[in-house]
Coordinates of C-alpha atoms in Angstrom, one line a residue:
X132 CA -1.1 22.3 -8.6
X133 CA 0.1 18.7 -9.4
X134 CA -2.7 16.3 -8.7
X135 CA -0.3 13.6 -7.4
X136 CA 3.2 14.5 -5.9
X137 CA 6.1 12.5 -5.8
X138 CA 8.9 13.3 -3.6
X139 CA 11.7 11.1 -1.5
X140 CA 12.7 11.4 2.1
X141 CA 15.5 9.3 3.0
X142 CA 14.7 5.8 2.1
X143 CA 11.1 6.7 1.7
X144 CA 8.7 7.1 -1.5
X145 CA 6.3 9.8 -1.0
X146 CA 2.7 9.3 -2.9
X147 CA 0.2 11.9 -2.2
X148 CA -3.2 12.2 -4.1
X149 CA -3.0 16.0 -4.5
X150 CA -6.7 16.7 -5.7
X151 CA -8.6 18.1 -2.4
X152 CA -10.9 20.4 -3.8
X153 CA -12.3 17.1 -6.1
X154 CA -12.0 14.7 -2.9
X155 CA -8.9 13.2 -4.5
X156 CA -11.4 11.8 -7.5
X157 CA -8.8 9.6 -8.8
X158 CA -8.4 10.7 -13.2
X159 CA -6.1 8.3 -15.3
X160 CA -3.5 10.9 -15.2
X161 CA -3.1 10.0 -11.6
X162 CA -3.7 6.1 -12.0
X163 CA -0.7 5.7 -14.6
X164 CA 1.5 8.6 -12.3
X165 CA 1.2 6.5 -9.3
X166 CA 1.5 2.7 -10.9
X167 CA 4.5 4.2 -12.6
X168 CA 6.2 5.7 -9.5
X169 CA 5.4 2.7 -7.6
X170 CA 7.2 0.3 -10.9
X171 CA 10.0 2.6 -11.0
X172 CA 10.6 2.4 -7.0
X173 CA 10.9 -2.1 -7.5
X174 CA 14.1 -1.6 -9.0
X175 CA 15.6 1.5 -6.6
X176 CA 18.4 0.5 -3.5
X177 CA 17.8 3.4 -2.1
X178 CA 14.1 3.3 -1.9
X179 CA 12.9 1.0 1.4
X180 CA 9.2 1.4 1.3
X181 CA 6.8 3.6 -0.3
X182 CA 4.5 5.7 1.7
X183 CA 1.0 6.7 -0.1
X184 CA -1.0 9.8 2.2
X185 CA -3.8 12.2 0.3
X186 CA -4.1 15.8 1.1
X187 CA -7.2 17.3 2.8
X188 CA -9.8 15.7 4.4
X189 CA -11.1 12.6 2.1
X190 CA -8.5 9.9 1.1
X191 CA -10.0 8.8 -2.3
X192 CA -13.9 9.3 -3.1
X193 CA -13.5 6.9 -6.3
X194 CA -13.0 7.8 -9.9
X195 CA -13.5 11.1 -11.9
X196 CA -16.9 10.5 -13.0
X197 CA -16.9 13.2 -15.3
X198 CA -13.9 12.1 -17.0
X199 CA -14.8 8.9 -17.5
X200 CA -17.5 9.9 -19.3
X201 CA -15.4 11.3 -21.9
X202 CA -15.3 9.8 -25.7
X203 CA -12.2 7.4 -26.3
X204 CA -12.0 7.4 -22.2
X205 CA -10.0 4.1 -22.1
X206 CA -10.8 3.2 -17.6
X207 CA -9.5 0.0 -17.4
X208 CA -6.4 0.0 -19.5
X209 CA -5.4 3.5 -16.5
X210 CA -6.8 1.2 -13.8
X211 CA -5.1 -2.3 -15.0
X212 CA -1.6 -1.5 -13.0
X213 CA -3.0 0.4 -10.3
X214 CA -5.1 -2.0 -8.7
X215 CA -2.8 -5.1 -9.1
X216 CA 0.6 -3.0 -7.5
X217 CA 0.2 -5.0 -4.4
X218 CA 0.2 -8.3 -5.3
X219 CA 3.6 -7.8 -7.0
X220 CA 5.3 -4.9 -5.1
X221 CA 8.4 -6.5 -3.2
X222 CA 8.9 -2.8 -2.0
X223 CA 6.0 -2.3 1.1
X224 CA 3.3 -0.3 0.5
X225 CA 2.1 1.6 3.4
X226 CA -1.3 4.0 3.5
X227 CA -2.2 6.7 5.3
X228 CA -6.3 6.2 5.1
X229 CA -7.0 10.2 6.8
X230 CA -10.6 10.1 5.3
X231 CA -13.3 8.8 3.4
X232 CA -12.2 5.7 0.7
X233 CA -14.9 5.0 -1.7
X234 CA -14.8 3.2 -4.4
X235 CA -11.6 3.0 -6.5
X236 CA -10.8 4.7 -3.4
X237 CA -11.3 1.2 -1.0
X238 CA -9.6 -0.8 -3.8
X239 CA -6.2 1.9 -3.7
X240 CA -6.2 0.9 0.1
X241 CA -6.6 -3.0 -0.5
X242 CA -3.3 -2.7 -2.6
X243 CA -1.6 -1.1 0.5
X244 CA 0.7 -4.2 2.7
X245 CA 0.0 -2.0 6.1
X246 CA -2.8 0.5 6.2
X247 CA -3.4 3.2 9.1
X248 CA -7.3 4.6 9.0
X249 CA -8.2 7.4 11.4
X250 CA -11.3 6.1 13.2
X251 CA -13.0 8.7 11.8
X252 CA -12.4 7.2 8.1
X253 CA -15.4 5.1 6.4
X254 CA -15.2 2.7 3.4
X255 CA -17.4 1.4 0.4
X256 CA -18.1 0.5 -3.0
X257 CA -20.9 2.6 -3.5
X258 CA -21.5 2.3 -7.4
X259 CA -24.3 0.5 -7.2
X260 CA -26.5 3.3 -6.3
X261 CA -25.5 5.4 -9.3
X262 CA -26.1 2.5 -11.6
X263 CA -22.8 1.0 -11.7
X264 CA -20.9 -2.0 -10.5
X265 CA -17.3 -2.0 -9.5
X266 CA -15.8 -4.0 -11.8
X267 CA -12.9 -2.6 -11.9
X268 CA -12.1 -2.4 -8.2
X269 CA -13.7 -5.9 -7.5
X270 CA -11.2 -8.9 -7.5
X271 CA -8.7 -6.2 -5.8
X272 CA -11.2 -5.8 -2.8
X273 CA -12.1 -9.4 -3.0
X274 CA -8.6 -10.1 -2.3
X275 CA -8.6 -8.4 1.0
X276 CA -11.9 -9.0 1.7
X277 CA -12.8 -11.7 0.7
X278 CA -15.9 -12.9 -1.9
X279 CA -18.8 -13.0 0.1
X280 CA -18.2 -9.3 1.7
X281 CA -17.1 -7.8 -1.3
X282 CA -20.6 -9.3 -2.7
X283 CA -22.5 -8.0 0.1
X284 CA -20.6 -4.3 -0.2
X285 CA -20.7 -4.2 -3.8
X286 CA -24.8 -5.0 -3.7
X287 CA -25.6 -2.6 -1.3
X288 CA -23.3 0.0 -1.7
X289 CA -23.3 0.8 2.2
X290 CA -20.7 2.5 3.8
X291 CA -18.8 1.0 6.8
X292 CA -16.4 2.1 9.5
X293 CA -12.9 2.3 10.2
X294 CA -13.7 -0.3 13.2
X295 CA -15.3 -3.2 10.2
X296 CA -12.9 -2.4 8.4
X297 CA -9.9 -3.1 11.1
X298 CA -12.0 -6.3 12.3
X299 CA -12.2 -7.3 8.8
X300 CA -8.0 -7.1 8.2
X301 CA -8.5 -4.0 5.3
X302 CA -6.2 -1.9 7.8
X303 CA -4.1 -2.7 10.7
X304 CA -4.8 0.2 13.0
X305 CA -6.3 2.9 13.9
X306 CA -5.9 6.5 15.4
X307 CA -7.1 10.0 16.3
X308 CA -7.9 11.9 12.6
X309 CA -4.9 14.5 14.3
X310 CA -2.1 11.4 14.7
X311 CA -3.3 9.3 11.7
X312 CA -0.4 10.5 9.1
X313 CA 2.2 10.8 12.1
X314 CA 1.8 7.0 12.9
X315 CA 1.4 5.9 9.4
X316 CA 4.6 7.7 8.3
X317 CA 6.7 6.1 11.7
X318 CA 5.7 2.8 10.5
X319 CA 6.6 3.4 6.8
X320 CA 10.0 5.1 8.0
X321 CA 11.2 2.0 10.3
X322 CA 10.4 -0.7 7.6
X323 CA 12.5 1.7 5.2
X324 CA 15.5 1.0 7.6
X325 CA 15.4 -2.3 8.6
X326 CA 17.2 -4.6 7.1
X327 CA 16.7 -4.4 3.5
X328 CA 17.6 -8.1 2.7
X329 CA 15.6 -9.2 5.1
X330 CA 12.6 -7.0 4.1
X331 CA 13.4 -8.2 0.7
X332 CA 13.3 -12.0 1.5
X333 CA 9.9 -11.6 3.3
X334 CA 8.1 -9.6 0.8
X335 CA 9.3 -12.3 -1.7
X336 CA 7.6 -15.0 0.7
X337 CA 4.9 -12.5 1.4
X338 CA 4.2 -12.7 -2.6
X339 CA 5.6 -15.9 -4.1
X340 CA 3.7 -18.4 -1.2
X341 CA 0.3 -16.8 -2.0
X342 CA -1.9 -19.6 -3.6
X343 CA 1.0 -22.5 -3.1
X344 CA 0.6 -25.9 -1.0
X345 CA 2.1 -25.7 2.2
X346 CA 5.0 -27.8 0.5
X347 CA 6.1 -25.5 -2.0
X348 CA 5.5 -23.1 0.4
X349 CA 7.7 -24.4 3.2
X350 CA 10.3 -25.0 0.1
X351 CA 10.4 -21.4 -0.4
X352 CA 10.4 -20.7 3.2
X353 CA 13.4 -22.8 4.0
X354 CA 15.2 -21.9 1.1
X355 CA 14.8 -18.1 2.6
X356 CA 15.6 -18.6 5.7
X357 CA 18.8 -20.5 5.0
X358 CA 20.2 -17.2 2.7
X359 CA 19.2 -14.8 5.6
X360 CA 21.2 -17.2 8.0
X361 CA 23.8 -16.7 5.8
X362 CA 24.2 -13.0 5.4
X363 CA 25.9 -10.3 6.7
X364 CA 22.9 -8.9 8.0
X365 CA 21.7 -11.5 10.0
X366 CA 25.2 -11.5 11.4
X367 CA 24.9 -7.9 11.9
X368 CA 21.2 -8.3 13.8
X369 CA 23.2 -10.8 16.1
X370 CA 25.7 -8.4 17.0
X371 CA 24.1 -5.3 17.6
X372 CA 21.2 -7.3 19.4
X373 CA 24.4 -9.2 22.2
X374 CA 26.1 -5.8 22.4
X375 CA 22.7 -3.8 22.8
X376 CA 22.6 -1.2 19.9
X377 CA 21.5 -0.3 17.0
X378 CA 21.9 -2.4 13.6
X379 CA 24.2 -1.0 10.5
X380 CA 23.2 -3.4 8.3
X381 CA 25.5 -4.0 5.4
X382 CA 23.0 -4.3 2.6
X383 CA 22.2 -0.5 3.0
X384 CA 22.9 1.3 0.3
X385 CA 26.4 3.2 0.5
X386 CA 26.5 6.1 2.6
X387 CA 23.5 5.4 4.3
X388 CA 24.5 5.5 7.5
X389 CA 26.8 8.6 7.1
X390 CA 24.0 10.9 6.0
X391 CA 22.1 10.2 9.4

């Protein structure tokens, strides 16, 4: 059995950690497999969003201790790309969050654009209380959580809820443990087939305003919006939204449409 699968469906990339009986423990093997797969899917038409789910009933319980304690065991270097992919993937990340994210587990999910946790799922950096500190996960968390929680989590090691965690932006929703991968996989399937200029231009605000003044921001904003205004698809959206249908926008890939 593969310990991460990668598979397409339609427009949508796949991700699944595929380790249940180790709590999806994540090895390097599995950092570098999913980094990869999500580097590969930046340059891919035909690839909308990228959808990342774990089988059984954890999500992530953190890094294989065991391996890490191997000689020659080089962590960061496997980590390095994973838990930077969301500050530079213009293709959206979506996560199903169906259990338990600890660790290298909660910094996976604060890499994720939209995140759906069942209410049953809890969160943490507990390191701490085996005698380590999360270096590795900590300015990813810190992004998403900003420096005096990711203090407070990372000194205590407690555990919180899917409820903190929705109050405190990690996720954007919550469901019933049953519905959790239905929901996350309809939201990851519609942003695969809007508009991909559009989805495009926003992920390249979403990414290249981060940390500017709210000049160069609006620069960047304005400059957007004026090549969306231009295009076919926005010309498209007008249509289809006067006549009451649904959108074929023209910068799907060829074909697209047909195969529906």
């Amino acid at each position: 059995m593969r310990e991460l699968t990668v598979e397409q469906k339609d427009r949508l990339l796949q991700i699944t950690l595929n380790r249940p009986e180790k709590r999806n423990a994540l090895t390097c093997d599995m950092c570098t497999g999913l980094a990869q797969a999500v580097n590969e899917a930046q340059k891919r038409e035909d690839i909308g969003a990228i959808f990342v789910c774990a089988a059984g009933q954890v999500f992530c319980a953190g890094m294989d201790l065991d391996e890490a304690l191997l000689p020659h065991h080089n962590l960061a270097a496997a980590h390095e790309d994973l838990f930077t992919m969301g500050a530079h993937s213009v293709k959206p990340i979506v996560m199903c969050v169906n259990g338990p994210a600890l660790g290298g587990g909660l910094g996976l999910v604060a890499q994720s654009h939209v995140a759906v946790a069942a209410q049953s799922a809890v969160f943490g950096l507990p390191e701490i209380r085996i005698g380590l500190w999360p270096f590795l996960v900590y300015r990813a968390v810190e992004a998403a959580l900003g420096a005096r929680r990711t203090l407070e989590l990372s000194l205590t090691g407690r555990v919180f809820q899917a409820s903190e965690a929705l109050h405190a932006g990690l996720i954007q929703m919550t469901c019933p443990p049953d519905e959790v991968c239905d929901r996350a996989n309809v939201i990851a399937r519609d942003i695969a087939k809007a508009s991909p200029r559009t989805v495009a231009a926003g992920m390249q605000y979403y990414l290249g305003s981060r940390g500017k003044s709210s000049v160069d921001a609006g620069e960047l904003a304005a400059a957007l919006r004026t090549e969306l205004m231009a295009s076919g698809d926005f010309e498209e959206g007008r249509a289809a939204f006067k006549a009451k249908r649904e959108p074929r926008w023209p910068s799907m890939p060829p074909g697209f449409y047909e195969r529906q």
